[in-house]
Each structure stands twice: as structure tokens, then as C-alpha cells.
Amino acid sequence: MQLYTDAATSPTDQHSAAGILLVNDGQQHQFKQILPTSDNHTAEFLAAIAGFKTLLDQFGPNQAVFFFTDSKIVAESVSKAYSKNFAVELQTLLHLQDQCQVVITRWIPESQNHGAHQLAQQGLHL
């Protein structure tokens, strides 16, 4: 299972949305979701949380997951299991990841996260 997440935040009003792309057995499942008003870093954590909630709701626990994010702060925080400024969001994310069999988190450049990025942009206009 591959999970790609991204957040988009409108600079004018701080509205945010998540783009979630799940790839399972070659099949793509696309989701977009409005997030609480926040700054972009918080929105990236909230998008990752939404992604894992969606994965667990759609496919159940005990999945082996490759998690891709273009947010360095999310990827590094998960890797270290520590974040000074996003401790609550990180703990929520780690709790969701613990329900999976294994999670391998990878940072990818924005250019390789186009699907989730497009979904997040579309989510801003819901």
C-alpha cells in the first residue's frame, strides 16, 4: 500500500485542504478533505493524519504502508518520533501509524507528489 498526502493552504484566509492518494494493487483511490484553518506546517500534519485515517477506514488495520510526504518537517518528525512545535499532531499521527503492520516514511520532492498536491488544491475549492 502506498499513501501520498499533501496539504494546500490559502495564503489569504489560511483555509487548508488535504489531498490523499492511496495506491493499492495498482489501483488509485483519490480523496480530498477540508482541514481546520491553520498554517501550512500544521496542515501538512493534519493531511498526514487524514491520510492514515482514510487508509484505516477504507482498508482496515495491519497494512504494510509506504508513506510519502513532501513535508520535510513531517518526515523528520516521524523519523525521530519527536516534534517540539507539533507534538500533539505527531502523537496522533504515530498512534494511527501504530495500527499498521509496518510504515516506511519517505520524504519526496513536491514534483513527485503531484497527485496528492492536485487533490489538495482541488480541496481548497470544495
CSV table of C-alpha atoms in Angstrom, one decimal, residues 4-101:
chain,number,residue,atom,x,y,z
A,4,TYR,CA,0.7,10.0,-0.6
A,5,THR,CA,-0.5,13.1,1.3
A,6,ASP,CA,-0.2,16.8,0.8
A,7,ALA,CA,-1.8,20.0,2.2
A,8,ALA,CA,-2.7,23.2,0.5
A,9,THR,CA,-3.2,26.4,2.5
A,10,SER,CA,-4.7,29.6,1.0
A,11,PRO,CA,-2.4,32.5,2.0
A,12,THR,CA,-5.2,35.0,2.1
A,13,ASP,CA,-7.5,33.3,4.6
A,14,GLN,CA,-5.5,30.3,6.0
A,15,HIS,CA,-8.1,27.8,4.8
A,16,SER,CA,-6.5,24.4,4.3
A,17,ALA,CA,-7.3,21.1,2.5
A,18,ALA,CA,-5.7,17.7,2.3
A,19,GLY,CA,-5.0,15.6,-0.8
A,20,ILE,CA,-4.8,11.9,-0.2
A,21,LEU,CA,-3.8,9.4,-2.8
A,22,LEU,CA,-3.8,5.7,-1.9
A,23,VAL,CA,-2.4,3.1,-4.3
A,24,ASN,CA,-3.3,-0.5,-3.6
A,25,ASP,CA,-2.6,-3.3,-6.0
A,26,GLY,CA,-2.1,-0.8,-8.8
A,27,GLN,CA,-5.5,0.9,-8.1
A,28,GLN,CA,-5.6,4.6,-7.2
A,29,HIS,CA,-8.0,5.9,-4.7
A,30,GLN,CA,-8.3,9.7,-4.5
A,31,PHE,CA,-9.6,11.7,-1.6
A,32,LYS,CA,-9.7,15.4,-0.8
A,33,GLN,CA,-10.7,16.8,2.5
A,34,ILE,CA,-11.2,20.3,4.1
A,35,LEU,CA,-8.9,20.8,7.1
A,36,PRO,CA,-9.2,23.2,10.0
A,37,THR,CA,-7.8,26.7,9.4
A,38,SER,CA,-4.1,26.5,10.1
A,39,ASP,CA,-0.6,27.4,8.9
A,40,ASN,CA,0.9,25.2,6.2
A,41,HIS,CA,3.1,23.1,8.6
A,42,THR,CA,0.2,22.2,10.8
A,43,ALA,CA,-1.9,21.5,7.7
A,44,GLU,CA,0.8,19.0,6.5
A,45,PHE,CA,0.5,17.1,9.8
A,46,LEU,CA,-3.3,17.2,9.6
A,47,ALA,CA,-3.2,15.9,6.0
A,48,ALA,CA,-1.0,13.0,7.0
A,49,ILE,CA,-3.4,12.3,9.9
A,50,ALA,CA,-6.3,12.4,7.5
A,51,GLY,CA,-4.5,10.1,5.1
A,52,PHE,CA,-3.9,7.4,7.7
A,53,LYS,CA,-7.5,7.7,9.0
A,54,THR,CA,-8.7,7.3,5.4
A,55,LEU,CA,-6.4,4.3,4.9
A,56,LEU,CA,-7.6,2.6,8.1
A,57,ASP,CA,-11.3,3.3,7.3
A,58,GLN,CA,-11.0,2.1,3.7
A,59,PHE,CA,-8.7,-0.9,4.1
A,60,GLY,CA,-8.5,-1.7,7.9
A,61,PRO,CA,-5.5,-2.0,10.2
A,62,ASN,CA,-2.5,-4.2,9.8
A,63,GLN,CA,-1.5,-2.8,6.4
A,64,ALA,CA,2.1,-2.5,5.3
A,65,VAL,CA,2.4,1.1,4.1
A,66,PHE,CA,4.9,3.2,2.2
A,67,PHE,CA,4.0,6.7,3.3
A,68,PHE,CA,5.2,9.6,1.0
A,69,THR,CA,5.2,13.3,2.0
A,70,ASP,CA,6.8,16.3,0.5
A,71,SER,CA,6.9,17.9,4.0
A,72,LYS,CA,10.3,17.6,5.5
A,73,ILE,CA,9.1,18.5,8.9
A,74,VAL,CA,6.5,15.7,8.9
A,75,ALA,CA,9.0,13.1,7.5
A,76,GLU,CA,11.7,14.2,10.0
A,77,SER,CA,9.3,14.3,13.0
A,78,VAL,CA,8.0,10.8,12.2
A,79,SER,CA,11.6,9.5,11.8
A,80,LYS,CA,12.7,10.9,15.2
A,81,ALA,CA,9.3,10.4,16.9
A,82,TYR,CA,9.7,13.9,18.2
A,83,SER,CA,8.5,17.4,17.3
A,84,LYS,CA,8.8,20.4,19.6
A,85,ASN,CA,6.2,22.5,17.9
A,86,PHE,CA,3.8,19.8,16.6
A,87,ALA,CA,3.9,17.3,19.4
A,88,VAL,CA,0.1,16.8,19.6
A,89,GLU,CA,-0.3,16.3,15.9
A,90,LEU,CA,2.8,14.0,15.7
A,91,GLN,CA,1.4,11.8,18.6
A,92,THR,CA,-1.9,11.5,16.8
A,93,LEU,CA,-0.1,10.5,13.6
A,94,LEU,CA,2.1,8.0,15.3
A,95,HIS,CA,-0.9,6.4,17.1
A,96,LEU,CA,-2.6,5.9,13.7
A,97,GLN,CA,0.6,4.5,12.2
A,98,ASP,CA,0.9,2.1,15.1
A,99,GLN,CA,-2.3,0.4,13.8
A,100,CYS,CA,-0.5,-0.5,10.6
A,101,GLN,CA,1.7,-3.6,10.3
